PDB file of C-alpha atoms in Angstrom:
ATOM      1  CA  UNK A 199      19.028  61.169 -19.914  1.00  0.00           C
ATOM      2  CA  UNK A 200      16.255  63.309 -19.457  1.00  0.00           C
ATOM      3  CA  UNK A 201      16.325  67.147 -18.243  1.00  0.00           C
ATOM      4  CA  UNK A 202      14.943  66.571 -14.774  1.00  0.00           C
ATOM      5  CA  UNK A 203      16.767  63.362 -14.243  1.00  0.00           C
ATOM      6  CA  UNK A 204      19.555  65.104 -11.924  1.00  0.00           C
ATOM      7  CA  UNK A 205      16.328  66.689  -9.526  1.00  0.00           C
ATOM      8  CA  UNK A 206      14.569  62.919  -9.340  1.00  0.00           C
ATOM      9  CA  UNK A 207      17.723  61.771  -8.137  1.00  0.00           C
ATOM     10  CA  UNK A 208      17.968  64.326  -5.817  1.00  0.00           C
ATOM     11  CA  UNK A 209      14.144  64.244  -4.362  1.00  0.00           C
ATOM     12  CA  UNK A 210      14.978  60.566  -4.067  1.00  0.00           C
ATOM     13  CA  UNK A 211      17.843  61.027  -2.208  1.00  0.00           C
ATOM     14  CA  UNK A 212      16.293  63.303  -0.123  1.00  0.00           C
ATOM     15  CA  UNK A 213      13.513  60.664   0.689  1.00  0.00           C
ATOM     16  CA  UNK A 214      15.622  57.918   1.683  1.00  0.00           C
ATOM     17  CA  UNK A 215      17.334  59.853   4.061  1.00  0.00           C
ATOM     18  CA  UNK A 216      14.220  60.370   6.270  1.00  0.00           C
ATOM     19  CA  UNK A 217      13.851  56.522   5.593  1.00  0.00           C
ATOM     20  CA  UNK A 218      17.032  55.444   6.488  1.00  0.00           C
ATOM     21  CA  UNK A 219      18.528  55.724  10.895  1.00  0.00           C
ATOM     22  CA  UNK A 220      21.359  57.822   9.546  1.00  0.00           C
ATOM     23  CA  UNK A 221      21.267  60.278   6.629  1.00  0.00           C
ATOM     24  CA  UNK A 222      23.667  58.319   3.986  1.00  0.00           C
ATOM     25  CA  UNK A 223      26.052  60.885   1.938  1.00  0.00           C
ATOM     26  CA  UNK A 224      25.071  61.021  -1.568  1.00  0.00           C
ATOM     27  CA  UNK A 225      25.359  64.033  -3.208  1.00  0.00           C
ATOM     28  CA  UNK A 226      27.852  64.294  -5.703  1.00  0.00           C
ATOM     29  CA  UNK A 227      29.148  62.348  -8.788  1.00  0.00           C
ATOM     30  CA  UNK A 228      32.461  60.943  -7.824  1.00  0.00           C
ATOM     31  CA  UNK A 229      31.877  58.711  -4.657  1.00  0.00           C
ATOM     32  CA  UNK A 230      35.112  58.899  -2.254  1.00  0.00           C
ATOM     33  CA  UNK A 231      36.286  56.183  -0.077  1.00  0.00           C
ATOM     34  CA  UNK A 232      34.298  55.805   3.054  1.00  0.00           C
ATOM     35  CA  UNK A 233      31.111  57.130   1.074  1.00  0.00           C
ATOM     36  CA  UNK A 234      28.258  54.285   1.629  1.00  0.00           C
ATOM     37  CA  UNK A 235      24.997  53.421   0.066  1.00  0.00           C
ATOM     38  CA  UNK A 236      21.879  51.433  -0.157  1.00  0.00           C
ATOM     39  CA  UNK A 237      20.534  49.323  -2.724  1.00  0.00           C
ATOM     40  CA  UNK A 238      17.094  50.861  -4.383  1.00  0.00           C
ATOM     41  CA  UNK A 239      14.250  48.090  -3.425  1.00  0.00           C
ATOM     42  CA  UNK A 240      10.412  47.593  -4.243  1.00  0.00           C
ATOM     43  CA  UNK A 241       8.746  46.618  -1.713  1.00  0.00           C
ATOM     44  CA  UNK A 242       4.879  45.214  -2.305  1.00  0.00           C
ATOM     45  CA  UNK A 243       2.252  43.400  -0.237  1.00  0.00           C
ATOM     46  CA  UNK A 244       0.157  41.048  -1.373  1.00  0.00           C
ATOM     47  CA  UNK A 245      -2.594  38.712   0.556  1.00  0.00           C
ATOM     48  CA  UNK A 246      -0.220  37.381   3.746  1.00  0.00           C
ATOM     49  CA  UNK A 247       3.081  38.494   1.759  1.00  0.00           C
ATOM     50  CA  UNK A 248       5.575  41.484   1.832  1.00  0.00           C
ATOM     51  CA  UNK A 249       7.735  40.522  -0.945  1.00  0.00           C
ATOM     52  CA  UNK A 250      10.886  42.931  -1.389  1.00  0.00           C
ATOM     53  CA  UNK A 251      12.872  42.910  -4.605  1.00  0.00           C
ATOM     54  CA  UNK A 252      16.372  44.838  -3.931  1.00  0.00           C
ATOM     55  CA  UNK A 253      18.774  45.941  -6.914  1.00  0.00           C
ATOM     56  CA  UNK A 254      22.130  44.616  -6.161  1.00  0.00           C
ATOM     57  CA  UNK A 255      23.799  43.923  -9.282  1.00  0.00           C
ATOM     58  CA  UNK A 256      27.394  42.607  -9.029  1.00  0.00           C
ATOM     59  CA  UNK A 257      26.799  41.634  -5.708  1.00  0.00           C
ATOM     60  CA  UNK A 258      28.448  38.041  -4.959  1.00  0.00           C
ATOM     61  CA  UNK A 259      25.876  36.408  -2.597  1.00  0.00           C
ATOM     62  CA  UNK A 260      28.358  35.328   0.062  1.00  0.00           C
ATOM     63  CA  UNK A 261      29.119  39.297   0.271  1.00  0.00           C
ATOM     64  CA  UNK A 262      25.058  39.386   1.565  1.00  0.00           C
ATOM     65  CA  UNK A 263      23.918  39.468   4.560  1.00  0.00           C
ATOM     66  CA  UNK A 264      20.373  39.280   5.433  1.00  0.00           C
ATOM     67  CA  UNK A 265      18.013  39.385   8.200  1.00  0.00           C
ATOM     68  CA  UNK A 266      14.397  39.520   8.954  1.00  0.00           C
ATOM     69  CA  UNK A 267      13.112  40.799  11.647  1.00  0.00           C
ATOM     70  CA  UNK A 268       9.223  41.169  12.527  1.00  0.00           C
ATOM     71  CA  UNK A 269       8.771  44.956  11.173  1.00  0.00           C
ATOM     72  CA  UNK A 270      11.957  44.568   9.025  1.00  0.00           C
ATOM     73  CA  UNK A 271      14.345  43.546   6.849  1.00  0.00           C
ATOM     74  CA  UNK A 272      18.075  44.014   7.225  1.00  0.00           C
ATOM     75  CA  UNK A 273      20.539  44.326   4.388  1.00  0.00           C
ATOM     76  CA  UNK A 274      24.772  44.343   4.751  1.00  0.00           C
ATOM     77  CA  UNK A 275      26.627  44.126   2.019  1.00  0.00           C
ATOM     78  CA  UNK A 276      29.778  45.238  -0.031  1.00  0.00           C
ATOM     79  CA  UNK A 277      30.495  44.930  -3.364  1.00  0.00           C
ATOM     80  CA  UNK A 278      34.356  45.922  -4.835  1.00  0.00           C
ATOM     81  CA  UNK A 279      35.224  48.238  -7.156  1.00  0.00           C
ATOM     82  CA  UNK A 280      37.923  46.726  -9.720  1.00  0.00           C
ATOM     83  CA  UNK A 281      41.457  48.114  -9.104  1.00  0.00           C
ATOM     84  CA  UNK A 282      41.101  51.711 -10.330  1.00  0.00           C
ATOM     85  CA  UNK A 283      44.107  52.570 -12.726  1.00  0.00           C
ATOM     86  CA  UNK A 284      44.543  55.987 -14.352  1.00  0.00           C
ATOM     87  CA  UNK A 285      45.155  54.635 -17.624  1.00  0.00           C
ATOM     88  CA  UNK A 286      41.429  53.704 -17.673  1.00  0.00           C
ATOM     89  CA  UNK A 287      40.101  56.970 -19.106  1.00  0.00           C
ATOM     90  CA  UNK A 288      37.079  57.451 -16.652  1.00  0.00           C
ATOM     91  CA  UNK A 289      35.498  60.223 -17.346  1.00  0.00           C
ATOM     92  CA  UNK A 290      32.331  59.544 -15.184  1.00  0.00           C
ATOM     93  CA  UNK A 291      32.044  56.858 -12.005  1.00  0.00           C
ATOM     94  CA  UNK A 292      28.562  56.662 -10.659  1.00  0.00           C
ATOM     95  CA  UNK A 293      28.168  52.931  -9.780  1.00  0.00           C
ATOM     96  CA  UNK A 294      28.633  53.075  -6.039  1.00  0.00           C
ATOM     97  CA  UNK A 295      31.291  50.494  -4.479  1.00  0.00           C
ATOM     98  CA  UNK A 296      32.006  49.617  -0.397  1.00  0.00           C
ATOM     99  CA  UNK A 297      29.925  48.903   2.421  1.00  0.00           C
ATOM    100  CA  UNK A 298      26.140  48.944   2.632  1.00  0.00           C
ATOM    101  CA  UNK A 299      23.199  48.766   5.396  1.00  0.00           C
ATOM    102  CA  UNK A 300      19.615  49.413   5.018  1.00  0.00           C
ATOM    103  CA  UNK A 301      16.980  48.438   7.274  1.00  0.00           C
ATOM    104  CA  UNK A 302      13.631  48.295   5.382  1.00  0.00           C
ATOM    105  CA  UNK A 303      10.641  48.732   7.233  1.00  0.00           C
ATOM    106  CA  UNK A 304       7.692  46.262   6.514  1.00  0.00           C
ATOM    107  CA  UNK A 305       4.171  47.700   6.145  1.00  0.00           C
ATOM    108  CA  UNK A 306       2.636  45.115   8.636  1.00  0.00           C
ATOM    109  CA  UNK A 307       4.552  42.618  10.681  1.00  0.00           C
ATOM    110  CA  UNK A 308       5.817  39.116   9.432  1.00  0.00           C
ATOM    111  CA  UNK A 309       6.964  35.864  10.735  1.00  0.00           C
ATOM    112  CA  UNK A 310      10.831  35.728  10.390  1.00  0.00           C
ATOM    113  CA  UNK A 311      10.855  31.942  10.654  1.00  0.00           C
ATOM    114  CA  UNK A 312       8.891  31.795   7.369  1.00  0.00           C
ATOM    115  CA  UNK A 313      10.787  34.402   5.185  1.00  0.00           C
ATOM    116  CA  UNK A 314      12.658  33.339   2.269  1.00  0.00           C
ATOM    117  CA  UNK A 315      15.297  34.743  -0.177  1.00  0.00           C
ATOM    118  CA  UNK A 316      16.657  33.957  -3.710  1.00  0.00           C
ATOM    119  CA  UNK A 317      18.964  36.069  -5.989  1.00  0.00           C
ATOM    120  CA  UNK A 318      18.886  36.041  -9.751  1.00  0.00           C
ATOM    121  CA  UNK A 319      20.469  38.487 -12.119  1.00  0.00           C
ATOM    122  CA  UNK A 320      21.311  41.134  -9.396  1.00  0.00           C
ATOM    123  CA  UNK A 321      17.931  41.300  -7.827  1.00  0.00           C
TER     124      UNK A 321
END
């Protein structure tokens, strides 16, 4: 961990929330039920591509939903948090669990009918 590492996440936060249709509750370490979030994602653009690369580790891919649109791409999602006992000695939870929606605008339009997906490893 490095000194300014709680600010980054913060100013990232902050970011996404002008990025995303609703401002997404974040702040805080302990997520609560009914919290949601968004998978972090790369998005690039190469000569007639926009290739997106989303982080969505223990995701099971029947839990995914996707959809491209022209000018986006849609992702819905949940992912399960294992049954939470107290004899587990948690001291910290920051992996996020529950629901999740982000549209992700594409730089330039795209044909939908020509988009493709694969999942490896969580991304």
């Amino acid at each position: 961990m490095y000194p300014l590492e709680d600010l980054d996440r913060i100013r990232h936060q902050m970011f996404n929330s002008f990025m995303e249709p609703f401002p997404v509750r974040q702040i805080g370490v302990l997520p609560s039920p009914g919290w949601t979030w968004w998978p972090p994602v790369d998005i690039r653009e190469t000569d007639g591509e926009v290739i997106v690369s989303a982080e969505l580790p223990g995701i099971d891919p029947k839990d995914l939903d996707i959809t491209v649109n022209e000018d986006s791409l849609v992702l819905r999602g949940q992912t399960t948090a294992e049954q939470e006992r107290t004899d587990r000695g948690y001291r910290l939870r920051e992996r996020r669990y529950g629901s999740f929606h982000r549209s992700i605008p594409f730089p330039s339009q795209v044909k939908p009918d020509e988009a493709k997906a694969n999942y490896r490893d969580g991304v």
